[in-house]
Amino acid sequence: MTGQAPFPEWKKLAEHEVKNSVETLTWRTSEGIAVKPLYTADDLEGIGHLDSLPGLKPFVRGPRATMYAGRPWTIRQYAGFSTAEESNAFYRKALAAGQQGVSVAFDLATHRGYDSDHPRVAGDVGKAGVAIDSVEDMKILFDGIPLRDISVSMTMNGAVIPILACFIVAGEEQGCSRAELSGTIQNDILKEFMVRNTYIYPPEPSMRIVGDIIEYTAKEMPKFNSISISGYHMQEAGATLVQELAFTLADGREYVRAALKKGLDVDDFAGRLSFFFAIGMNFFMEAAKLRAARLLWSRIMEEFQPKKTSSLMLRTHCQTSGVSLQEQDPYNNIVRTAYEALAAVLGGTQSLHTNSFDEAIALPTEFSARIARNTQLILQHETGVTKVIDPLAGSYYVESLTNELAQKAWALIEEIETMGGMTRAVVEGLPKRLIETAATRRQVAIDRGDDVIIGVNKYRLETEDRIEVLDIDNAAVRKAQIRRLDRIRRQREPKRVDAALAALGEAAAGGKGNILAAAVEAARARATVGEISDTLRRTFGDHAAVSEVISTVYGSAFQDEPEYQTLSTRIGELSVSLGRPPKLMIAKLGQDGHDRGAKVIASAFGDLGFDVVAGPLFQTPEEAADIAVASEVHVVGASSLAAGHKTLLPQLVESLKTKGAEEIIVVCGGVVPRQDYQFLMDRGVAAVFGPGTHVVDAARAVVDLLEGKRRNE
C-alpha cells in the first residue's frame, strides 16, 4: 500500500511508544496476569498448541472437527419456578419459540432434600426454582414434553439421588426407557462444599453417591451425562478465572478416580462427563479460559490411559454471569449478557444459557426470558459466527492468554495434588479460603472504582425506572404442594414404600449395591424426595460447615481513604459509648447457601471495627433470633438472594419481639426488588441494601441507626 511505512519500521515505532508508556498501559488482572497493550508473534514463542486442529488432541480449538459450521451450540435456558404446572407451561412456550433443550432450576427445599411440608422450608418452596416432592411432580413437569426427543439438564447436587430417581421413573411412565433418556445431571458435590453450599451429607459419603451415579448411568443410560463438573458457581462466588479453571478440573480428576474405584473402565464413562463454566465480562480471557480448559483436561485424562481419543475431550455448557448483572440501570444487563454470550461462543461452548436482565432483582419474567433467549438466536442466525471454526485461533493475544491461564491453573492443580487431591483440599478448606479472599478483593476494586461498573460506580442514573418483576406467592405454592403430598401418601402402598426405603438404607449402610438403583425403586413406590433423603441422612449424617471470616483484605485497601477513616473513627467513638464494639450478626435464613455477599460484608465490617458474628447457614428465623439474643448483638444483617425475604424477614422481626429483644436492629441486604423495600420496612426492617451498595455506605447507614437508637435511649 503506497504511502505507508514498511511494517518493520511501524513495529519499531509502536514498540518504542509502548515501552515509554508500559506502566500506564499494562493492565494486571485479578489472576495476576499482566496484559500488555501490544502482542506480536514473539509472544507465541514456545507455545505448543498452536498447530492443533479442531476435533483433535489437545482440543484447544474445539471438541468437534466442524464445530458450529456443522451444528450450532445448543440453546438451553435454565428455568424453573413455582409449581411443576407453571414451569411446564414455561418450558413448552420456550421450546416452541426456539429453545432446544430444557434446563431445570429446582427450589432450595428440593436442593436440600426436604419435602415442601417440612417446617424448615416455609420461605423457600417454589421461590428460586420449581418444587419437586415426588415422581408425580416430575411427571407434571415434563407433561407434553417428549423425553425421548428433548434433552434435559438438571442442576442438582445435594438431593441428586431422589431427583434423578424421580426423573428416571417419570420417563419410564411417559413411555421412554432409561436408555433413551438424554441430558445431564450436575452431580458435582465438591463445588457445593466450596461455594454454593446446597449439600446434605459430608464429603466422603457424597463422593460415594457421585460414583454410584456414574456407575448406574454408564451401564443403564448411555445417552445421559452423569455429571456436569461446575466452575460456574465458583466464579459467581468470587473465584478468579485461574481458580475456576483449576478447581473445576481438579474436581473432575477426583470424580474420574471415584468412578475407577467402582471398577469401571475409563472409556465406559469419560464420554459422559461434561463441564459447566461461567462467562463473565473479561471478554477475551473468558474465551481463552475455555480453550485452556480443553487443553488441560486432555492432559489430565491422559494419566488414566484411555483407549478412545474422545475420552480426552472436554465438552462444556456455559452460562453468562449472574454476578455481573446489576440492579441499577438494569437494561445495561442485556448488553452485558450479549457480550458474555459472544465470548462463550468464541471460546467454543457446546451449549449456552443467557441470563435475563432482571435476575439481579428477582426471578425472570416471560418478557425478560424472551430477550435472553433471542440473544442467542440472533447470535446464531444474524452475526455469521457459526460460519468459521474457532475464529480467534492464531490471535497473538488470545493464544498468549490461553497459554498463561493454562500454566497458572496447572500450578494450582498440582498444589492440590500434593495435598492428596480435591476431596482432601475441600475438607481442609483451601479452595473456600482462596475464593473468599478473591471475592473480597473484587468488592474492594468495585468500591474503589478501580473496576468500572456502568450505572453502579460510574455514569449512575439519578433516578431508577421501576421494573416489573415476577413475584411468586410462596404460601399458595406450598399449600398446593402439601395437598399433593397428602394425596400421594394416602394412595400409595405403605408396605411397598417401607420395603423400598429399607433396601435403600441397606445399600447405603452396607456399601454394597447401587444407591441410585435402590432409590429408583423407592421413587417408583412413590417415596418422596424428603423420605429418600432422610433415609440417606440416617446413614451418612448431615454436613455442617463452620463459618469463617477473612480479615484485613478490605481494611488494608481502604485504610488511607478519608471516608473510611472517618467512619472507623465514628465506630471507635460508638464503641466507647456502648462500652464495647458494636456487634453485628450476619444471618443466612432459609435454605439459600449463596454466601458470597454475606462473607464480604462480614469481612469488611470486621475490618471497620464491628464485632462480627457469622451465623451458620440454613437458619430458621427462630434459630437466628436465638443466636442473636444469646450473642447480645446490636444488629442482625440478613443476607437474601433467593426471594424468601417477604416470608423470612418478618418472621425474624417477630421472633426477636417474642424473645423480648425488639431493641435489636434488623437490616437486610441482597437481591430484593425495590418495590419490596417498603413492605419490609413496614414490618420492622430498619434498612434494605440492594445489589451494588457500596460497603462503606452500608456500614455508615448501620452506624447512623445505632447512633440514633443510642440518642433515643
Coordinates of C-alpha atoms in Angstrom, one line a residue, residues 89-646:
A89 CA -46.1 -24.2 30.7
F90 CA -42.9 -22.0 30.6
Y91 CA -40.8 -24.8 29.1
R92 CA -43.4 -25.6 26.4
K93 CA -43.6 -22.0 25.3
A94 CA -39.8 -21.7 25.2
L95 CA -39.4 -24.9 23.2
A96 CA -42.0 -23.6 20.7
A97 CA -40.0 -20.3 20.4
G98 CA -36.7 -21.9 19.5
Q99 CA -35.2 -23.2 22.7
Q100 CA -33.5 -26.6 22.0
G101 CA -33.4 -28.2 25.4
V102 CA -34.8 -28.0 28.9
S103 CA -32.7 -26.9 31.9
V104 CA -34.4 -27.3 35.3
A105 CA -33.9 -25.0 38.2
F106 CA -35.2 -26.6 41.5
D107 CA -36.3 -24.7 44.5
L108 CA -34.0 -24.7 47.6
A109 CA -36.2 -27.0 49.6
T110 CA -35.7 -29.6 46.9
H111 CA -32.0 -29.0 46.7
R112 CA -31.6 -29.7 50.3
G113 CA -33.7 -32.8 50.3
Y114 CA -36.8 -31.5 52.1
D115 CA -40.4 -32.1 51.2
S116 CA -42.5 -29.0 50.9
D117 CA -44.3 -29.6 54.1
H118 CA -41.1 -29.6 56.2
P119 CA -41.2 -26.7 58.8
R120 CA -37.6 -25.6 57.9
V121 CA -38.6 -24.6 54.3
A122 CA -41.6 -22.4 54.8
G123 CA -40.0 -19.5 53.0
D124 CA -38.3 -21.5 50.2
V125 CA -40.9 -23.6 48.5
G126 CA -41.3 -22.5 44.8
K127 CA -39.3 -19.3 45.2
A128 CA -35.9 -19.8 43.4
G129 CA -37.0 -22.8 41.3
V130 CA -39.6 -25.4 40.9
A131 CA -40.8 -27.5 43.9
I132 CA -40.4 -31.3 43.3
D133 CA -41.6 -33.6 46.0
S134 CA -42.2 -36.9 44.1
V135 CA -42.5 -38.7 40.8
E136 CA -45.9 -37.1 40.4
D137 CA -44.4 -33.6 40.3
M138 CA -41.8 -34.8 37.9
K139 CA -44.4 -36.2 35.6
I140 CA -46.3 -32.9 35.6
L141 CA -43.1 -31.0 34.9
F142 CA -42.5 -32.8 31.6
D143 CA -46.1 -33.3 30.6
G144 CA -46.3 -32.9 26.8
I145 CA -42.5 -32.7 26.5
P146 CA -41.3 -35.9 24.8
L147 CA -38.3 -37.1 26.9
R148 CA -37.3 -39.4 24.1
D149 CA -36.6 -36.3 21.9
I150 CA -35.8 -33.5 24.3
S151 CA -32.6 -33.5 26.4
V152 CA -33.0 -32.3 30.0
S153 CA -30.3 -30.7 32.1
M154 CA -30.9 -30.7 35.9
T155 CA -28.9 -28.6 38.3
M156 CA -29.0 -30.8 41.3
N157 CA -26.3 -31.9 43.7
G158 CA -27.4 -32.4 47.3
A159 CA -30.6 -34.3 46.6
V160 CA -29.2 -35.7 43.4
I161 CA -30.3 -39.3 44.2
P162 CA -34.0 -38.8 44.7
I163 CA -34.3 -36.2 41.9
L164 CA -32.6 -38.4 39.3
A165 CA -34.6 -41.4 40.5
C166 CA -37.8 -39.5 40.1
F167 CA -36.8 -38.4 36.6
I168 CA -36.0 -41.9 35.5
V169 CA -39.3 -43.2 36.7
A170 CA -41.2 -40.3 35.2
G171 CA -39.5 -41.0 31.9
E172 CA -40.5 -44.7 32.0
E173 CA -44.1 -43.9 32.9
Q174 CA -44.1 -41.5 29.9
G175 CA -43.0 -44.4 27.7
C176 CA -39.3 -43.5 27.4
S177 CA -36.9 -46.1 28.7
R178 CA -34.0 -45.1 30.8
A179 CA -31.6 -46.0 27.9
E180 CA -33.4 -43.4 25.7
L181 CA -33.2 -40.5 28.2
S182 CA -30.7 -37.8 27.2
G183 CA -29.4 -34.9 29.2
T184 CA -27.2 -34.1 32.1
I185 CA -27.4 -34.2 35.9
Q186 CA -25.0 -31.8 37.6
N187 CA -24.0 -34.3 40.4
D188 CA -21.0 -32.1 41.3
I189 CA -20.9 -32.2 45.1
L190 CA -17.3 -31.0 45.7
K191 CA -18.1 -27.5 44.5
E192 CA -21.0 -27.3 46.9
F193 CA -18.6 -27.6 49.8
M194 CA -16.6 -24.8 48.3
V195 CA -19.2 -22.2 47.3
R196 CA -22.8 -22.9 46.7
N197 CA -23.5 -24.9 49.9
T198 CA -26.6 -26.9 48.8
Y199 CA -25.0 -30.1 50.2
I200 CA -26.7 -32.5 52.6
Y201 CA -24.2 -35.2 53.5
P202 CA -20.4 -35.0 54.4
P203 CA -17.8 -35.1 51.6
E204 CA -16.8 -38.7 51.8
P205 CA -20.3 -40.3 51.5
S206 CA -21.2 -37.6 49.0
M207 CA -18.4 -38.8 46.8
R208 CA -19.7 -42.4 47.1
I209 CA -23.0 -41.1 45.7
V210 CA -21.2 -39.5 42.8
G211 CA -19.5 -42.8 42.0
D212 CA -22.8 -44.8 42.2
I213 CA -24.5 -42.4 39.8
I214 CA -21.6 -42.6 37.3
E215 CA -21.7 -46.4 37.5
Y216 CA -25.5 -46.6 37.1
T217 CA -25.7 -44.3 34.1
A218 CA -22.7 -45.8 32.4
K219 CA -24.5 -49.2 32.5
E220 CA -28.1 -48.1 32.1
M221 CA -28.3 -44.7 30.5
P222 CA -25.8 -44.4 27.5
K223 CA -27.2 -41.1 26.3
F224 CA -27.2 -39.4 29.6
N225 CA -24.3 -37.3 31.1
S226 CA -23.7 -38.5 34.6
I227 CA -22.0 -35.4 35.9
S228 CA -21.6 -31.7 35.0
I229 CA -18.4 -30.5 36.7
S230 CA -19.1 -26.9 37.5
G231 CA -16.9 -23.9 37.7
Y232 CA -19.9 -21.6 37.3
H233 CA -20.7 -21.2 40.9
M234 CA -17.0 -20.7 41.8
Q235 CA -16.8 -17.6 39.6
E236 CA -20.2 -16.4 40.9
A237 CA -18.8 -16.8 44.5
G238 CA -15.8 -14.6 43.5
A239 CA -13.2 -17.0 42.2
T240 CA -10.6 -15.7 39.7
L241 CA -10.6 -17.4 36.3
V242 CA -7.4 -19.3 37.3
Q243 CA -9.2 -20.6 40.4
E244 CA -12.3 -21.5 38.4
L245 CA -10.2 -23.5 35.9
A246 CA -8.0 -25.2 38.5
F247 CA -10.6 -26.2 41.0
T248 CA -13.1 -27.4 38.3
L249 CA -10.6 -29.6 36.6
A250 CA -9.2 -30.9 39.9
D251 CA -12.8 -31.8 40.8
G252 CA -13.1 -33.6 37.5
R253 CA -10.0 -35.6 38.2
E254 CA -11.4 -36.6 41.6
Y255 CA -14.6 -37.8 40.0
V256 CA -12.8 -39.9 37.5
R257 CA -10.9 -41.6 40.3
A258 CA -14.2 -42.2 42.1
A259 CA -15.6 -43.9 39.1
L260 CA -12.5 -46.0 38.6
K261 CA -12.8 -47.2 42.2
K262 CA -16.2 -48.6 41.2
G263 CA -14.4 -50.9 38.8
L264 CA -15.4 -49.0 35.6
D265 CA -13.2 -48.7 32.6
V266 CA -12.3 -45.1 31.9
D267 CA -13.7 -45.3 28.3
D268 CA -17.1 -46.5 29.7
F269 CA -17.8 -43.2 31.3
A270 CA -15.4 -40.5 30.2
G271 CA -17.5 -39.5 27.2
R272 CA -20.5 -38.9 29.6
L273 CA -18.6 -36.3 31.7
S274 CA -19.4 -32.7 30.9
F275 CA -18.4 -29.3 32.3
F276 CA -20.1 -26.1 33.2
F277 CA -18.3 -22.7 33.2
A278 CA -19.4 -19.1 34.0
I279 CA -18.7 -16.5 31.4
G280 CA -18.0 -13.0 32.8
M281 CA -17.1 -9.7 31.4
N282 CA -13.4 -10.1 30.7
F283 CA -14.2 -10.9 27.1
F284 CA -11.0 -12.3 25.6
M285 CA -9.9 -14.0 28.8
E286 CA -13.2 -15.9 29.1
A287 CA -12.8 -17.2 25.5
A288 CA -9.2 -18.2 26.3
K289 CA -10.3 -19.9 29.5
L290 CA -12.5 -22.4 27.6
R291 CA -9.6 -23.1 25.2
A292 CA -7.2 -23.6 28.2
A293 CA -9.8 -25.9 29.9
R294 CA -9.8 -28.3 26.9
L295 CA -6.0 -28.3 26.8
L296 CA -5.6 -29.1 30.5
W297 CA -8.4 -31.7 30.6
S298 CA -6.8 -33.7 27.8
R299 CA -3.6 -33.6 29.8
I300 CA -5.4 -34.9 32.9
M301 CA -7.2 -37.6 31.1
E302 CA -4.1 -39.0 29.5
E303 CA -3.0 -40.0 33.1
F304 CA -5.8 -42.6 33.0
Q305 CA -4.6 -44.1 29.7
P306 CA -7.9 -44.2 27.8
K307 CA -8.1 -46.1 24.5
K308 CA -10.6 -43.8 22.9
T309 CA -9.4 -40.3 21.9
S310 CA -12.9 -39.0 22.7
S311 CA -12.2 -39.8 26.4
L312 CA -9.7 -36.9 26.4
M313 CA -12.3 -34.4 25.2
L314 CA -13.8 -31.7 27.4
R315 CA -17.3 -30.7 26.4
T316 CA -18.9 -27.8 28.2
H317 CA -22.1 -25.9 28.9
C318 CA -21.7 -22.2 29.7
Q319 CA -23.9 -19.7 31.4
T320 CA -23.5 -15.9 31.3
S321 CA -22.6 -14.4 34.6
G322 CA -25.2 -13.7 37.3
V323 CA -22.9 -11.7 39.5
S324 CA -22.2 -9.2 36.6
L325 CA -25.9 -8.4 36.4
Q326 CA -26.7 -5.2 38.3
E327 CA -29.9 -3.9 39.9
Q328 CA -29.0 -0.3 38.9
D329 CA -29.9 0.7 35.3
P330 CA -30.8 -3.0 34.6
Y331 CA -31.3 -2.7 30.9
N332 CA -27.5 -2.5 30.7
N333 CA -27.6 -6.2 31.6
I334 CA -28.9 -7.0 28.2
V335 CA -25.7 -5.7 26.7
R336 CA -23.5 -7.4 29.3
T337 CA -25.2 -10.7 28.6
A338 CA -24.8 -10.3 24.8
Y339 CA -21.0 -9.7 25.1
E340 CA -20.7 -12.7 27.5
A341 CA -22.6 -14.9 25.2
L342 CA -20.3 -14.0 22.3
A343 CA -17.3 -14.7 24.5
A344 CA -18.7 -18.2 25.3
V345 CA -19.3 -18.9 21.6
L346 CA -15.8 -17.7 20.5
G347 CA -14.4 -19.9 23.2
G348 CA -16.2 -23.0 21.8
T349 CA -19.0 -23.9 24.2
Q350 CA -21.3 -26.8 23.3
S351 CA -24.4 -25.3 24.9
L352 CA -25.3 -21.9 26.4
H353 CA -27.7 -20.3 28.8
T354 CA -28.1 -16.5 28.7
N355 CA -29.3 -14.8 31.8
S356 CA -32.3 -12.4 31.8
F357 CA -31.6 -8.8 32.5
D358 CA -33.8 -8.7 35.7
E359 CA -32.2 -11.5 37.6
A360 CA -30.3 -9.1 39.9
I361 CA -33.7 -8.0 41.1
A362 CA -36.0 -11.1 41.0
L363 CA -36.8 -14.2 39.1
P364 CA -37.0 -13.6 35.3
T365 CA -40.3 -12.7 33.8
E366 CA -41.6 -14.2 30.5
F367 CA -40.7 -10.8 28.8
S368 CA -37.1 -10.8 30.1
A369 CA -36.6 -14.5 29.4
R370 CA -37.6 -14.0 25.7
I371 CA -34.9 -11.3 25.3
A372 CA -32.4 -13.6 26.8
R373 CA -33.3 -16.5 24.5
N374 CA -33.4 -14.2 21.5
T375 CA -29.9 -13.0 22.3
Q376 CA -28.7 -16.5 21.4
L377 CA -31.0 -16.8 18.3
I378 CA -29.6 -13.5 17.0
L379 CA -26.1 -14.6 17.7
Q380 CA -26.7 -17.9 15.8
H381 CA -28.6 -16.6 12.8
E382 CA -27.5 -13.0 12.2
T383 CA -23.9 -12.5 13.1
G384 CA -22.1 -15.1 11.0
V385 CA -20.2 -16.5 14.0
T386 CA -21.2 -20.0 13.1
K387 CA -19.6 -19.9 9.6
V388 CA -16.0 -20.2 10.7
I389 CA -14.4 -22.7 13.1
D390 CA -12.5 -21.0 16.1
P391 CA -12.0 -17.6 14.5
L392 CA -9.8 -16.5 17.4
A393 CA -7.1 -19.1 16.6
G394 CA -3.7 -17.6 16.0
S395 CA -4.5 -14.3 17.8
Y396 CA -1.3 -13.2 19.5
Y397 CA -3.3 -12.0 22.5
V398 CA -5.8 -14.9 22.8
E399 CA -3.2 -17.6 22.3
S400 CA -0.9 -16.0 24.8
L401 CA -3.7 -15.7 27.3
T402 CA -4.7 -19.3 26.7
N403 CA -1.1 -20.4 27.5
E404 CA -0.7 -18.3 30.6
L405 CA -4.1 -19.3 32.0
A406 CA -3.2 -22.9 31.5
Q407 CA 0.2 -22.6 33.2
K408 CA -1.2 -20.8 36.2
A409 CA -4.2 -23.2 36.6
W410 CA -1.9 -26.2 36.2
A411 CA 0.3 -24.9 39.0
L412 CA -2.7 -24.7 41.3
I413 CA -3.9 -28.2 40.2
E414 CA -0.5 -29.6 41.1
E415 CA -0.7 -27.9 44.5
I416 CA -4.0 -29.6 45.2
E417 CA -2.4 -33.0 44.2
T418 CA 0.3 -32.5 46.8
M419 CA -2.5 -32.2 49.4
G420 CA -3.9 -35.5 48.4
G421 CA -6.5 -34.5 45.9
M422 CA -9.5 -32.3 45.8
T423 CA -11.6 -34.1 48.5
R424 CA -8.8 -33.5 51.0
A425 CA -8.3 -29.9 49.8
V426 CA -12.1 -29.3 50.3
V427 CA -12.0 -30.9 53.8
E428 CA -9.1 -28.6 54.7
G429 CA -10.8 -25.6 53.3
L430 CA -8.2 -24.4 50.9
P431 CA -10.4 -23.6 47.8
K432 CA -13.0 -21.9 50.0
R433 CA -10.4 -19.6 51.6
L434 CA -8.8 -18.6 48.3
I435 CA -12.2 -17.9 46.7
E436 CA -13.5 -15.8 49.6
T437 CA -10.3 -13.8 49.6
A438 CA -10.6 -13.2 45.8
A439 CA -14.3 -12.2 46.3
T440 CA -13.4 -9.6 48.9
R441 CA -10.6 -8.2 46.7
R442 CA -13.1 -7.9 43.8
Q443 CA -15.5 -6.0 46.1
V444 CA -12.7 -3.7 47.0
A445 CA -11.9 -3.0 43.4
I446 CA -15.6 -2.1 42.7
D447 CA -16.0 0.1 45.8
R448 CA -12.8 1.9 45.0
G449 CA -13.8 2.4 41.4
D450 CA -10.8 0.5 40.0
D451 CA -13.2 -1.8 38.3
V452 CA -15.8 0.3 36.5
I453 CA -19.4 -1.0 36.5
I454 CA -21.6 1.3 34.3
G455 CA -24.6 2.5 36.2
V456 CA -23.2 1.4 39.5
N457 CA -20.0 3.2 40.3
K458 CA -19.8 5.3 37.1
Y459 CA -22.5 7.1 35.0
R460 CA -25.1 6.3 37.6
L461 CA -28.7 7.4 37.0
E462 CA -30.2 10.0 39.4
T463 CA -33.5 8.1 39.4
E464 CA -34.1 4.4 38.5
D465 CA -37.1 3.3 36.4
R466 CA -39.4 0.8 38.0
I467 CA -39.0 -2.7 36.6
E468 CA -41.9 -5.2 36.6
V469 CA -40.7 -8.3 38.3
L470 CA -42.1 -11.8 38.9
D471 CA -43.4 -12.3 42.4
I472 CA -44.2 -15.9 43.5
D473 CA -46.9 -16.4 46.1
N474 CA -44.8 -18.7 48.2
A475 CA -47.6 -19.6 50.7
A476 CA -50.0 -20.6 47.8
V477 CA -47.4 -22.8 46.2
R478 CA -46.5 -24.5 49.5
K479 CA -50.2 -25.2 50.2
A480 CA -50.6 -26.8 46.7
Q481 CA -47.6 -29.0 47.2
I482 CA -48.7 -30.1 50.6
R483 CA -52.1 -31.1 49.2
R484 CA -50.4 -33.2 46.5
L485 CA -48.1 -34.8 49.1
D486 CA -51.0 -35.7 51.3
R487 CA -52.8 -37.3 48.3
I488 CA -49.7 -39.3 47.3
R489 CA -49.3 -40.6 50.9
R490 CA -52.9 -41.7 51.1
Q491 CA -52.9 -43.5 47.7
R492 CA -49.6 -45.4 47.8
E493 CA -48.9 -48.8 49.4
P494 CA -47.2 -48.2 52.8
K495 CA -45.6 -51.6 53.0
R496 CA -44.1 -51.2 49.5
V497 CA -42.7 -47.8 50.4
D498 CA -41.2 -49.1 53.7
A499 CA -39.6 -52.0 52.0
A500 CA -38.1 -49.9 49.3
L501 CA -36.7 -47.4 51.8
A502 CA -35.3 -50.2 53.9
A503 CA -33.5 -51.6 50.9
L504 CA -32.1 -48.1 50.1
G505 CA -30.9 -47.8 53.7
E506 CA -29.2 -51.2 53.5
A507 CA -27.4 -50.2 50.2
A508 CA -26.2 -47.0 51.8
A509 CA -25.1 -48.6 55.1
G510 CA -23.6 -51.8 53.7
G511 CA -21.6 -50.2 50.9
K512 CA -22.9 -52.8 48.6
G513 CA -25.4 -52.3 45.9
N514 CA -26.0 -49.2 43.9
I515 CA -27.7 -46.3 45.9
L516 CA -29.3 -44.9 42.7
A517 CA -30.7 -48.2 41.7
A518 CA -32.3 -48.6 45.1
A519 CA -33.6 -45.1 45.0
V520 CA -35.3 -45.7 41.7
E521 CA -37.3 -48.5 43.3
A522 CA -38.2 -46.2 46.2
A523 CA -39.4 -43.5 43.8
R524 CA -41.4 -46.0 41.8
A525 CA -43.2 -46.9 45.1
R526 CA -43.9 -43.2 45.5
A527 CA -41.4 -42.5 48.3
T528 CA -40.9 -38.7 48.4
V529 CA -37.8 -36.7 47.9
G530 CA -37.7 -36.0 51.6
E531 CA -38.2 -39.6 52.6
I532 CA -35.4 -40.8 50.3
S533 CA -33.1 -38.0 51.5
D534 CA -33.9 -38.7 55.2
T535 CA -33.1 -42.4 54.7
L536 CA -29.6 -41.5 53.5
R537 CA -29.3 -38.9 56.3
R538 CA -29.8 -41.6 58.9
T539 CA -26.8 -43.4 57.5
F540 CA -24.5 -40.6 56.3
G541 CA -25.4 -37.8 58.7
D542 CA -25.7 -34.1 57.8
H543 CA -22.8 -31.9 56.9
A544 CA -22.5 -28.7 58.9
A545 CA -19.9 -26.1 57.6
V546 CA -18.1 -23.9 60.0
S547 CA -18.3 -20.2 59.1
E548 CA -15.0 -18.4 58.9
V549 CA -14.5 -14.7 58.2
I550 CA -11.3 -13.5 56.5
S551 CA -9.8 -10.2 57.7
T552 CA -7.6 -7.3 56.7
V553 CA -8.3 -7.6 52.9
Y554 CA -10.9 -4.8 52.7
G555 CA -9.4 -2.7 55.5
S556 CA -5.9 -2.6 54.1
A557 CA -7.2 -1.4 50.7
F558 CA -9.3 1.4 52.3
Q559 CA -7.3 2.4 55.3
D560 CA -5.9 5.6 53.7
E561 CA -9.3 6.7 52.3
P562 CA -10.7 9.7 54.2
E563 CA -14.3 8.4 54.2
Y564 CA -13.1 5.0 55.6
Q565 CA -11.0 6.7 58.3
T566 CA -13.9 9.0 59.3
L567 CA -16.3 6.0 59.6
S568 CA -13.7 4.0 61.5
T569 CA -13.3 6.8 64.0
R570 CA -17.1 7.0 64.4
I571 CA -17.2 3.3 65.1
G572 CA -14.5 3.7 67.7
E573 CA -16.5 6.5 69.4
L574 CA -19.6 4.4 69.3
S575 CA -17.7 1.5 70.9
V576 CA -16.8 3.8 73.8
S577 CA -20.4 4.9 74.2
L578 CA -21.7 1.3 74.1
G579 CA -18.9 0.0 76.4
R580 CA -17.9 -2.5 73.7
P581 CA -17.6 -2.6 69.9
P582 CA -21.0 -2.6 68.0
K583 CA -21.9 -6.2 67.4
L584 CA -23.3 -7.4 64.1
M585 CA -24.7 -10.8 63.3
I586 CA -24.7 -11.9 59.7
A587 CA -27.7 -14.3 59.2
K588 CA -28.5 -16.6 56.3
L589 CA -32.1 -17.5 56.6
G590 CA -33.8 -20.4 54.9
Q591 CA -32.1 -22.9 52.6
D592 CA -30.1 -20.4 50.5
G593 CA -26.4 -21.3 50.6
H594 CA -25.1 -18.5 48.4
D595 CA -22.9 -16.7 51.0
R596 CA -20.6 -14.5 48.9
G597 CA -22.2 -11.3 49.9
A598 CA -22.6 -12.3 53.5
K599 CA -18.9 -13.2 53.7
V600 CA -17.8 -9.9 52.1
I601 CA -19.9 -7.9 54.4
A602 CA -18.7 -9.8 57.5
S603 CA -15.1 -9.2 56.4
A604 CA -15.4 -5.5 55.7
F605 CA -17.5 -4.7 58.8
G606 CA -14.9 -6.6 60.9
D607 CA -12.1 -4.5 59.4
L608 CA -14.0 -1.3 60.2
G609 CA -14.3 -2.2 63.9
F610 CA -17.5 -4.1 64.3
D611 CA -17.6 -7.3 66.3
V612 CA -19.0 -9.7 63.8
V613 CA -20.8 -13.0 64.4
A614 CA -21.1 -15.1 61.3
G615 CA -24.2 -17.2 61.8
P616 CA -24.5 -20.7 60.4
L617 CA -26.1 -21.5 57.1
F618 CA -29.7 -22.7 56.8
Q619 CA -31.2 -20.9 59.9
T620 CA -34.8 -20.6 60.6
P621 CA -35.8 -17.1 61.7
E622 CA -36.4 -18.5 65.2
E623 CA -32.9 -20.0 65.3
A624 CA -31.3 -16.8 64.1
A625 CA -33.2 -14.9 66.8
D626 CA -31.9 -17.3 69.4
I627 CA -28.3 -16.8 68.3
A628 CA -28.7 -13.0 68.2
V629 CA -30.1 -12.9 71.7
A630 CA -27.5 -15.3 73.1
S631 CA -24.7 -13.3 71.4
E632 CA -26.1 -10.0 72.6
V633 CA -25.8 -8.4 69.2
H634 CA -26.9 -4.9 68.4
V635 CA -27.8 -5.6 64.7
V636 CA -28.8 -8.6 62.7
G637 CA -28.0 -8.3 59.0
A638 CA -29.9 -10.8 56.9
S639 CA -28.5 -11.7 53.5
S640 CA -31.1 -12.7 51.0
L641 CA -30.6 -13.9 47.5
A642 CA -33.3 -16.4 46.9
A643 CA -36.5 -14.4 47.1
G644 CA -37.6 -15.6 50.5
H645 CA -37.3 -12.2 52.1
K646 CA -41.0 -11.4 52.3

